[in-house]
CSV table of C-alpha atoms in Angstrom, one decimal:
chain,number,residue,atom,x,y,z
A,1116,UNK,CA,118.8,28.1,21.4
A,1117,UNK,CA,116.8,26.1,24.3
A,1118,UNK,CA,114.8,23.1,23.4
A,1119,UNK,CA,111.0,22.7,23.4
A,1120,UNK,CA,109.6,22.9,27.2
A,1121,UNK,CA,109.6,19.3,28.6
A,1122,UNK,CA,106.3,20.8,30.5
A,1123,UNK,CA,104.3,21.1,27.1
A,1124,UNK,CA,104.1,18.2,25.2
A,1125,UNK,CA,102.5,19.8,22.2
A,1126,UNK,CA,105.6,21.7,21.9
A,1127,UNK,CA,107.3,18.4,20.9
A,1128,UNK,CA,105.4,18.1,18.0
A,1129,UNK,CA,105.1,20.0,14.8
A,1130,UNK,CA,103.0,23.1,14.5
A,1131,UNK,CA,100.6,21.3,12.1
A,1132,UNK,CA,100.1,18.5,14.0
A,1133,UNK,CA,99.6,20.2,17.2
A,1134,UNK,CA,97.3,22.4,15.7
A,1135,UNK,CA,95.3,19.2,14.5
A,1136,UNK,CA,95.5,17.8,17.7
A,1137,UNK,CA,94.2,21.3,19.5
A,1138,UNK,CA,91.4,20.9,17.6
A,1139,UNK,CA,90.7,17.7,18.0
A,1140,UNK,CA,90.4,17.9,21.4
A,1141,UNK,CA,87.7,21.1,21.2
A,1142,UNK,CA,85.8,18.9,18.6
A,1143,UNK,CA,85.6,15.8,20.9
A,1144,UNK,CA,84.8,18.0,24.1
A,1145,UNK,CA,81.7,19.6,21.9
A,1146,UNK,CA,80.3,16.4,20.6
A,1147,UNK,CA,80.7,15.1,24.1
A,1148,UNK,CA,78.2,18.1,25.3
A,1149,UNK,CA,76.0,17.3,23.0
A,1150,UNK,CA,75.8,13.6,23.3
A,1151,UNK,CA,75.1,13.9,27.2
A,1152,UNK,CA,72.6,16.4,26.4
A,1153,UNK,CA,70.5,14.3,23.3
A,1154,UNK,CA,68.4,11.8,25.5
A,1155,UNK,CA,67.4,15.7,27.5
A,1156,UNK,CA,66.4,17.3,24.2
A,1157,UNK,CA,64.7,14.2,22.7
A,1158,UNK,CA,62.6,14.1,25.4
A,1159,UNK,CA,61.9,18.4,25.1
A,1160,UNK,CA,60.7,18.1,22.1
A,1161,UNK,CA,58.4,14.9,21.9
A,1162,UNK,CA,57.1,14.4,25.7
A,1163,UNK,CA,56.2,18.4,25.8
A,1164,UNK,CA,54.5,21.3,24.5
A,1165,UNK,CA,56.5,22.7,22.1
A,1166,UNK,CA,56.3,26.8,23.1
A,1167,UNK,CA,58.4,29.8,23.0
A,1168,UNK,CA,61.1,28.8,25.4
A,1169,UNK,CA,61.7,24.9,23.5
A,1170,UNK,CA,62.2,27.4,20.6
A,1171,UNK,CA,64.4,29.8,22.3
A,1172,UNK,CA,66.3,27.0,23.6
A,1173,UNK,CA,67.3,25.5,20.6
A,1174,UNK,CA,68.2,28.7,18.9
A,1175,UNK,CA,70.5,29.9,21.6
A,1176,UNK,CA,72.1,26.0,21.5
A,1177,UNK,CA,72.3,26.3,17.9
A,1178,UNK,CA,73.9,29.9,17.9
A,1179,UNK,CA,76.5,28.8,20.7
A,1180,UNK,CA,77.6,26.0,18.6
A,1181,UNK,CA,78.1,27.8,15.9
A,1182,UNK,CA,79.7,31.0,17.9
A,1183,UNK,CA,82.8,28.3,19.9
A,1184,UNK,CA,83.1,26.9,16.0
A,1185,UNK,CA,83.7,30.2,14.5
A,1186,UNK,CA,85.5,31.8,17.5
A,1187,UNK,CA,87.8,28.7,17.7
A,1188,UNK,CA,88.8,29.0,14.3
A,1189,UNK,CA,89.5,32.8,14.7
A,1190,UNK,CA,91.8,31.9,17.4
A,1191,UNK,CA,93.5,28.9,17.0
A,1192,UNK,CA,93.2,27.8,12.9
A,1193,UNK,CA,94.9,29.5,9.8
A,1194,UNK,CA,91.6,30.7,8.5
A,1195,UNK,CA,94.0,33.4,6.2
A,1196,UNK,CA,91.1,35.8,5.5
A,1197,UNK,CA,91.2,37.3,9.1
A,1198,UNK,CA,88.6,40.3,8.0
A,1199,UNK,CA,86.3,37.6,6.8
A,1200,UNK,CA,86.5,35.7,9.2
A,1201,UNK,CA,86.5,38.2,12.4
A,1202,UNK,CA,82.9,39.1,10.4
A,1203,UNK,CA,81.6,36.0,10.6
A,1204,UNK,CA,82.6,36.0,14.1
A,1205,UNK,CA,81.0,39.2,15.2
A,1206,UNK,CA,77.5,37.7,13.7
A,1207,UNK,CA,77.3,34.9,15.8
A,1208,UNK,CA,78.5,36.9,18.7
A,1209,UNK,CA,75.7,39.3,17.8
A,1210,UNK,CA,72.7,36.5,18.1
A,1211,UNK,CA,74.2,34.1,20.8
A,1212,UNK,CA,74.5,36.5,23.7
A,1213,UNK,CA,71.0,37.9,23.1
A,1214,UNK,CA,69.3,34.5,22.3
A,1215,UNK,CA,70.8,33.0,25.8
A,1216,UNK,CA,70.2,36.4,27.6
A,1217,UNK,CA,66.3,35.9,26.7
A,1218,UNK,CA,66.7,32.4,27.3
A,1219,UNK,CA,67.3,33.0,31.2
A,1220,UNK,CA,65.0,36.3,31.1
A,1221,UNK,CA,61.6,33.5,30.1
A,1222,UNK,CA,63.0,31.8,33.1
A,1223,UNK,CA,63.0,34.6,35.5
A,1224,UNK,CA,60.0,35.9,34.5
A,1225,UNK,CA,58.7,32.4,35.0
A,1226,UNK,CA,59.8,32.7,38.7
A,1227,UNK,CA,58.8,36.6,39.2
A,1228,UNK,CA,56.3,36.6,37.2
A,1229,UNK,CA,54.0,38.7,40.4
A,1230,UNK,CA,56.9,41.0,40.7
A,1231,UNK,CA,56.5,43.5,37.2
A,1232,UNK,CA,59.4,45.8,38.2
A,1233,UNK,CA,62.1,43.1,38.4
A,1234,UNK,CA,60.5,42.0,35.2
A,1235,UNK,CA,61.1,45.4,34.0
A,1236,UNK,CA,64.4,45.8,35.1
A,1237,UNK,CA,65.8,42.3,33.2
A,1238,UNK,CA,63.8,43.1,30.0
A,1239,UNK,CA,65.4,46.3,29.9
A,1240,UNK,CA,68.7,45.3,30.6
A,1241,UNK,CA,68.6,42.1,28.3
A,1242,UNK,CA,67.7,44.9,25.5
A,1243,UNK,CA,71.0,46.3,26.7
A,1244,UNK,CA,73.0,43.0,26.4
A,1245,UNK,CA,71.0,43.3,22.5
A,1246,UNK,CA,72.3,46.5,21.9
A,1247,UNK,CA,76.0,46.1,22.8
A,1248,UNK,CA,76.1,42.5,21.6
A,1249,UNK,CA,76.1,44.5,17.9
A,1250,UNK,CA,78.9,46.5,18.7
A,1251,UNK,CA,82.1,44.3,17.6
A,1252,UNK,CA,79.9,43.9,13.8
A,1253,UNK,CA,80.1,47.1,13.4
A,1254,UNK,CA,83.2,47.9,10.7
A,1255,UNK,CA,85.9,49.8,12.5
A,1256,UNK,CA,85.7,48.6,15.8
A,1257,UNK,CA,88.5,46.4,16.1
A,1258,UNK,CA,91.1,45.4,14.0
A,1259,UNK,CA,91.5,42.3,12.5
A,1260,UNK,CA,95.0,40.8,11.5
A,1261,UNK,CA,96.9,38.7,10.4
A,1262,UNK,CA,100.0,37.4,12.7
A,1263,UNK,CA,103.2,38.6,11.2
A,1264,UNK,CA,103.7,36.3,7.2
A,1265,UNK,CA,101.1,33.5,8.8
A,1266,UNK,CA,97.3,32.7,8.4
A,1267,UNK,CA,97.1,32.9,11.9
A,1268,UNK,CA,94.6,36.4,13.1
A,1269,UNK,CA,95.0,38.8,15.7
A,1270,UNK,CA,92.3,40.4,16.8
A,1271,UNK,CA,92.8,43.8,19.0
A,1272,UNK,CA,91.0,47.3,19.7
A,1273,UNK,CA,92.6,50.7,18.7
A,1274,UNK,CA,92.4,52.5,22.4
A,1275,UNK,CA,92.5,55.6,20.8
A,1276,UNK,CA,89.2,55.5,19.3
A,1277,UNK,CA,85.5,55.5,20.7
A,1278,UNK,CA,85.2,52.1,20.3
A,1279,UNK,CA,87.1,51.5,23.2
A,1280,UNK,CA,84.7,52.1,25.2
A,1281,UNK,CA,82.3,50.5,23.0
A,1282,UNK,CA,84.0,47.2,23.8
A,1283,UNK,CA,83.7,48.0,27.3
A,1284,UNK,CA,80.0,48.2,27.3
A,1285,UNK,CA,79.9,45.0,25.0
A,1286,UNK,CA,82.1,43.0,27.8
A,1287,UNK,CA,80.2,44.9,31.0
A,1288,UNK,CA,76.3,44.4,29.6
A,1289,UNK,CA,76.2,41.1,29.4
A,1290,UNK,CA,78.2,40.3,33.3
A,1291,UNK,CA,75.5,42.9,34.8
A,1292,UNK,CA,72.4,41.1,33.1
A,1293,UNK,CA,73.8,37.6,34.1
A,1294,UNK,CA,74.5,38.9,37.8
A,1295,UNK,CA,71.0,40.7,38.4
A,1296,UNK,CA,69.6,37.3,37.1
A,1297,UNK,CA,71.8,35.3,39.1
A,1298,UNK,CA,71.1,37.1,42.5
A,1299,UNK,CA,67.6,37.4,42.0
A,1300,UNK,CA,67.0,33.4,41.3
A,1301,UNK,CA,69.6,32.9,44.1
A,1302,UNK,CA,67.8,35.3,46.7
A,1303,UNK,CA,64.8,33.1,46.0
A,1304,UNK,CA,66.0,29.9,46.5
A,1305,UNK,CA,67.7,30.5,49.2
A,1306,UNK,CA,64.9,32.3,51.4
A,1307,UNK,CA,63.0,29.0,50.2
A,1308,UNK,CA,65.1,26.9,50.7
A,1309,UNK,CA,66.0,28.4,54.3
A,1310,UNK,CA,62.6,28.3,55.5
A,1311,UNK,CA,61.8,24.3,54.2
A,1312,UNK,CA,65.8,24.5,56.7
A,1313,UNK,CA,63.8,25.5,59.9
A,1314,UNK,CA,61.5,22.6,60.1
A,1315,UNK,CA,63.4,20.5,62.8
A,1316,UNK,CA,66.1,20.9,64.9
A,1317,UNK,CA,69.1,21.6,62.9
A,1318,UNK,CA,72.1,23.9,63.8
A,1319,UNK,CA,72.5,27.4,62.3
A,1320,UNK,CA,75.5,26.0,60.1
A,1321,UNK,CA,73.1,23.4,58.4
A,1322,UNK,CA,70.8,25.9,57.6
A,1323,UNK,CA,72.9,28.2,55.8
A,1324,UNK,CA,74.2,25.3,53.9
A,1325,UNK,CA,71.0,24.2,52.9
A,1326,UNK,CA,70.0,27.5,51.7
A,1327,UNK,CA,73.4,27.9,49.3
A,1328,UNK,CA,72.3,24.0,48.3
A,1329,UNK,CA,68.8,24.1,47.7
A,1330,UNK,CA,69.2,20.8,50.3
A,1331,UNK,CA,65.3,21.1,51.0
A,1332,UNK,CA,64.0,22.5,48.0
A,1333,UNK,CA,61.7,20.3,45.8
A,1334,UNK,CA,63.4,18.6,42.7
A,1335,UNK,CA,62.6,21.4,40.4
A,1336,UNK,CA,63.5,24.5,42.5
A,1337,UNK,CA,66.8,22.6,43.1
A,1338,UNK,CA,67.4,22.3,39.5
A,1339,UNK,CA,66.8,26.1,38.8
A,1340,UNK,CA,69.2,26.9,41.6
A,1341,UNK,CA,71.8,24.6,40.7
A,1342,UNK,CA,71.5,25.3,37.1
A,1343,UNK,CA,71.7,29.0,37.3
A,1344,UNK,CA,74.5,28.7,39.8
A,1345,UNK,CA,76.7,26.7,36.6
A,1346,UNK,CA,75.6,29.2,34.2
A,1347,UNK,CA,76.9,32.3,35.9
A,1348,UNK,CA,79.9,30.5,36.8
């Protein structure tokens, strides 16, 4: 029998303690996110109008947090009630992709708001990302697990089934919603941010730079830009 691999050090230690220290390390990355994001949120909530999106915002924060939790527990914990906890799974699944989805449809809308046919087109396919993002909840679509005489779950799809292709439109919806959003905020920014470009002499190289940047693009616009360009990714 070989020995551990010298190129993993967690397989040095025991499968407890690696496990702790897996965790660990997910724990300490999420209270890091939400540390550098407190001062941002303090500031939301008592230096502005408190409306729909400050509302939608902290929903769709509070439903991701509590999605990675219960997803990294599925994954990587010996929860032992896989069923259970594959349910609790699904639920959160079923409110953070919808809760983010709106969250970056307000925001479009924001930007488009003259344009009622792109509006159309996102609310339509965000109800599509709410439709599918049901799917896994529903009993019988996948099956849940447990790994051989462990605690540890395995979670997989029976191929032979309709839900197959279920799970295909529950994984597609939500990458074409995100991409139709992406493109449109890009294709704005960047004819904005192409024309600030032509002011002066600058070389055809800079300018298409500039546009992908959002170099000339007021503080705000920038932001968008740049934020929605880390969200798709």
């Amino acid at each position: 029998m070989s020995g551990p691999n010298p190129e993993t050090p967690l397989a040095l230690l025991p499968p407890d303690v690696a496990a702790q220290l897996r965790i660990a390390e997910y724990v300490t990355a999420f209270i890091w996110d939400v540390l550098c994001n407190a001062p941002n949120d303090w500031k939301l909530v008592t230096k502005h109008r408190i409306g729909m999106g400050t509302w939608v915002y902290f929903i769709a924060r509070v439903c991701t947090t509590f999605y990675i939790i219960t997803s990294t527990l599925l994954l990587t914990y010996p929860v032992g009630d896989c069923v259970l906890a594959h349910q609790i799974y699904t639920s959160a699944s079923a409110i953070v992709m919808p809760a983010n989805g709106l969250l970056m449809f307000l925001r479009t809308r924001a930007i488009f708001n003259n344009n009622k046919r792109l509006v159309s087109l996102l609310l339509l396919l965000w109800l599509l990302v709410v439709g599918t993002a049901i799917l896994p909840a529903i009993p019988g679509m996948a099956v849940v697990v447990n790994i051989g005489p462990t605690k540890y779950c395995f979670v997989t799809i029976d191929k032979h089934t309709a839900w197959s292709s279920a799970e295909i439109f529950h994984m597609v919806a939500p990458i074409i919603y995100d991409t139709v959003v992406f493109v449109a905020i890009s294709l704005r920014m960047f004819h904005a941010s192409y024309m600030e470009s032509l002011d002066g002499n600058r070389s055809r190289k800079t300018k298409i730079m500039a546009a992908i940047t959002g170099k000339y693009l007021p503080r705000f616009s920038k932001a968008v830009l740049r934020d929605g360009q880390a969200y798709y990714l």
